Amino acid sequence: MHARVRAGDPDAFRELFTSYAQLVYGYAARATGDPGLAEDVVSLTFLEAWRLRARLRDEGESPRPWLMGIAVNVLRNTARAKRRHERAMARLPAREPLPDFADELVGRLADAEQLAAVKTALGRLRDGEREVFMLCVWSGFGYEEAAAALGVRVGTVRSRLFRARARLRRLTDEELRREPPLPRGQVRDDCRMPAVRSHVERHP
């Protein structure tokens, strides 16, 4: 199939799309939390794959690393464009899309508050750590596949994944400890103080 793709065989490229479009979509959807944007990433990834089809090598049994390397670059560019758009629209009310399959993003986390904390924490990871985490944990890539997709060494993948897991746990805990901001004009009514005082009074 690799040779047929390189030769521009439409049927071979259709087979490539059918086999791996869902993989690219899942990666992009988890990264962005936006199903519509994930569909755009899929389209751009395969358009770029068609343009770069001559670079598809025969090494290995799967074109996944080559294809996901393209997807990672597309997502980087898409994320930059999205950030520019968000900065331009910063004065408008923020919209946080939450996909129906959000529970899959963080394994068995079912609590929406925890999900939001993890999503925010992921955004605070370094790009390289986040990409390795997404490939290895969410997309099921091995170290060698992830290294090929990202153009780095296997040892780099291992170290980034280790750091990503550790930082993700710490950053998620930090997010969960933060109190959500109140709507403008409202003042927080801390109802915890009477309970604390009564507890102290009962236990001098």
XYZ file of C-alpha atoms in Angstrom:
204
model
C 0.000 0.000 0.000
C 2.873 2.378 0.745
C 4.127 2.188 -2.828
C 0.640 2.731 -4.202
C 0.134 5.764 -1.965
C 3.437 7.251 -3.101
C 2.365 6.692 -6.707
C -0.831 8.676 -6.112
C -3.254 5.746 -6.278
C -6.613 7.157 -5.075
C -7.848 3.753 -3.884
C -4.743 3.229 -1.772
C -5.069 6.679 -0.251
C -8.747 6.012 0.448
C -7.689 2.851 2.251
C -5.203 4.885 4.272
C -7.919 7.359 5.212
C -10.407 4.644 6.160
C -7.848 2.905 8.353
C -6.501 5.927 10.235
C -8.981 8.805 10.106
C -10.523 7.773 13.427
C -7.094 7.631 15.055
C -6.323 11.181 13.931
C -9.775 12.377 14.953
C -9.480 10.894 18.444
C -6.096 12.493 18.934
C -7.316 15.908 17.779
C -10.604 15.750 19.674
C -8.875 14.962 22.943
C -6.325 17.685 22.359
C -8.823 20.416 21.537
C -12.026 19.337 23.279
C -13.796 20.572 20.145
C -15.286 17.929 17.780
C -15.695 20.438 14.948
C -12.094 21.568 15.162
C -10.995 17.926 15.332
C -12.747 17.261 12.026
C -10.836 20.169 10.504
C -7.576 18.679 11.790
C -8.434 15.352 10.140
C -9.110 17.037 6.813
C -5.928 19.101 6.949
C -3.863 16.101 8.019
C -4.889 13.984 5.062
C -4.570 16.875 2.633
C -1.027 17.336 3.879
C -0.429 13.578 3.749
C -1.460 13.578 0.090
C 0.910 16.450 -0.614
C 3.750 14.670 1.214
C 2.906 11.143 0.031
C 6.316 10.714 -1.646
C 7.893 10.790 1.837
C 6.010 7.716 3.039
C 8.647 5.038 3.548
C 8.398 1.264 3.473
C 10.045 0.921 6.877
C 7.898 -0.857 9.439
C 4.456 -2.346 9.017
C 2.355 0.691 9.801
C 2.206 4.245 8.425
C 0.895 5.464 11.801
C 4.068 7.274 12.919
C 4.367 9.109 9.585
C 0.703 10.066 9.551
C 0.557 11.103 13.196
C 3.708 13.168 12.761
C 1.765 15.154 10.171
C -1.230 15.363 12.515
C 0.930 16.727 15.343
C 2.261 19.493 13.094
C -1.220 20.321 11.815
C -2.515 20.505 15.371
C 0.341 22.795 16.390
C -0.514 25.199 13.578
C -4.228 24.926 14.307
C -3.645 25.591 18.004
C -1.605 28.705 17.210
C -4.352 29.976 14.925
C -6.939 29.252 17.587
C -4.939 31.114 20.230
C -4.687 34.133 17.953
C -8.437 34.035 17.423
C -9.100 33.710 21.142
C -6.892 36.691 21.909
C -8.767 38.717 19.308
C -12.095 37.699 20.869
C -10.906 38.024 24.467
C -13.583 40.585 25.371
C -16.408 38.225 24.472
C -17.756 35.667 26.983
C -15.552 32.608 27.025
C -16.942 29.392 25.645
C -15.591 26.082 26.865
C -16.735 23.267 24.552
C -17.250 19.981 26.374
C -17.495 16.930 24.087
C -19.973 14.154 24.805
C -17.113 11.662 25.027
C -15.199 13.783 27.551
C -15.011 10.942 30.077
C -12.727 9.079 27.690
C -10.171 11.874 27.848
C -9.079 11.024 31.348
C -9.869 7.367 31.705
C -12.477 6.804 34.380
C -12.882 10.372 35.621
C -16.603 11.000 35.673
C -16.741 14.196 37.671
C -17.084 17.274 35.444
C -15.037 19.333 37.880
C -12.177 16.850 37.679
C -12.456 16.751 33.901
C -12.210 20.531 33.656
C -9.203 20.492 35.977
C -7.411 17.866 33.887
C -8.166 19.730 30.658
C -6.763 22.947 32.121
C -3.734 21.102 33.485
C -3.029 19.580 30.074
C -2.976 23.047 28.607
C -0.282 24.004 31.114
C 2.064 21.185 30.099
C 4.949 21.920 27.781
C 4.127 21.178 24.150
C 6.538 18.251 23.930
C 5.215 16.665 27.119
C 1.602 17.095 26.061
C 2.227 15.591 22.616
C 4.011 12.546 24.039
C 1.249 12.045 26.613
C -1.433 12.241 23.940
C 0.325 9.800 21.624
C 1.376 7.231 24.208
C -1.554 7.379 26.632
C -4.509 8.360 24.469
C -3.526 6.993 21.054
C -1.816 3.841 22.270
C 1.534 4.496 20.589
C 4.632 2.682 21.737
C 7.792 4.611 22.529
C 9.342 3.931 19.135
C 6.211 4.924 17.218
C 5.863 8.129 19.213
C 9.541 8.911 18.680
C 9.143 8.438 14.922
C 6.013 10.594 14.830
C 7.653 13.447 16.743
C 11.119 13.131 15.235
C 12.848 12.619 18.582
C 14.755 9.818 20.299
C 13.051 7.020 22.203
C 14.789 8.152 25.379
C 13.312 11.606 24.903
C 9.839 10.106 24.640
C 10.340 8.161 27.862
C 11.598 11.158 29.824
C 8.887 13.477 28.487
C 6.170 10.973 29.314
C 7.513 10.550 32.846
C 7.564 14.316 33.372
C 4.134 14.721 31.770
C 2.513 12.207 34.109
C 4.094 13.772 37.189
C 3.287 17.358 36.199
C -0.252 16.431 35.139
C -1.006 14.971 38.565
C 0.432 18.020 40.320
C -1.251 20.580 38.077
C -4.595 18.782 38.273
C -4.429 18.847 42.077
C -3.675 22.567 41.925
C -6.662 23.187 39.668
C -8.988 21.198 41.914
C -7.903 23.226 44.941
C -8.748 26.504 43.252
C -12.126 28.043 43.969
C -14.064 28.924 40.810
C -14.371 32.668 40.127
C -17.664 34.301 40.998
C -19.762 36.120 38.398
C -19.052 39.841 38.192
C -20.712 41.835 40.959
C -21.134 38.923 43.351
C -19.299 38.528 46.641
C -18.349 35.148 48.035
C -20.340 34.247 51.136
C -18.068 31.916 53.048
C -20.387 29.630 54.933
C -17.575 27.539 56.267
C -16.615 29.874 59.133
C -19.568 29.166 61.491
C -18.927 25.455 61.156
C -15.289 25.961 62.001
C -16.104 28.076 65.055
C -18.639 25.617 66.389
C -16.147 22.803 65.948
C -13.560 24.720 67.977
C -16.092 25.572 70.661
C -17.048 21.944 71.032
C -13.396 20.926 71.270
C -11.544 23.561 73.377
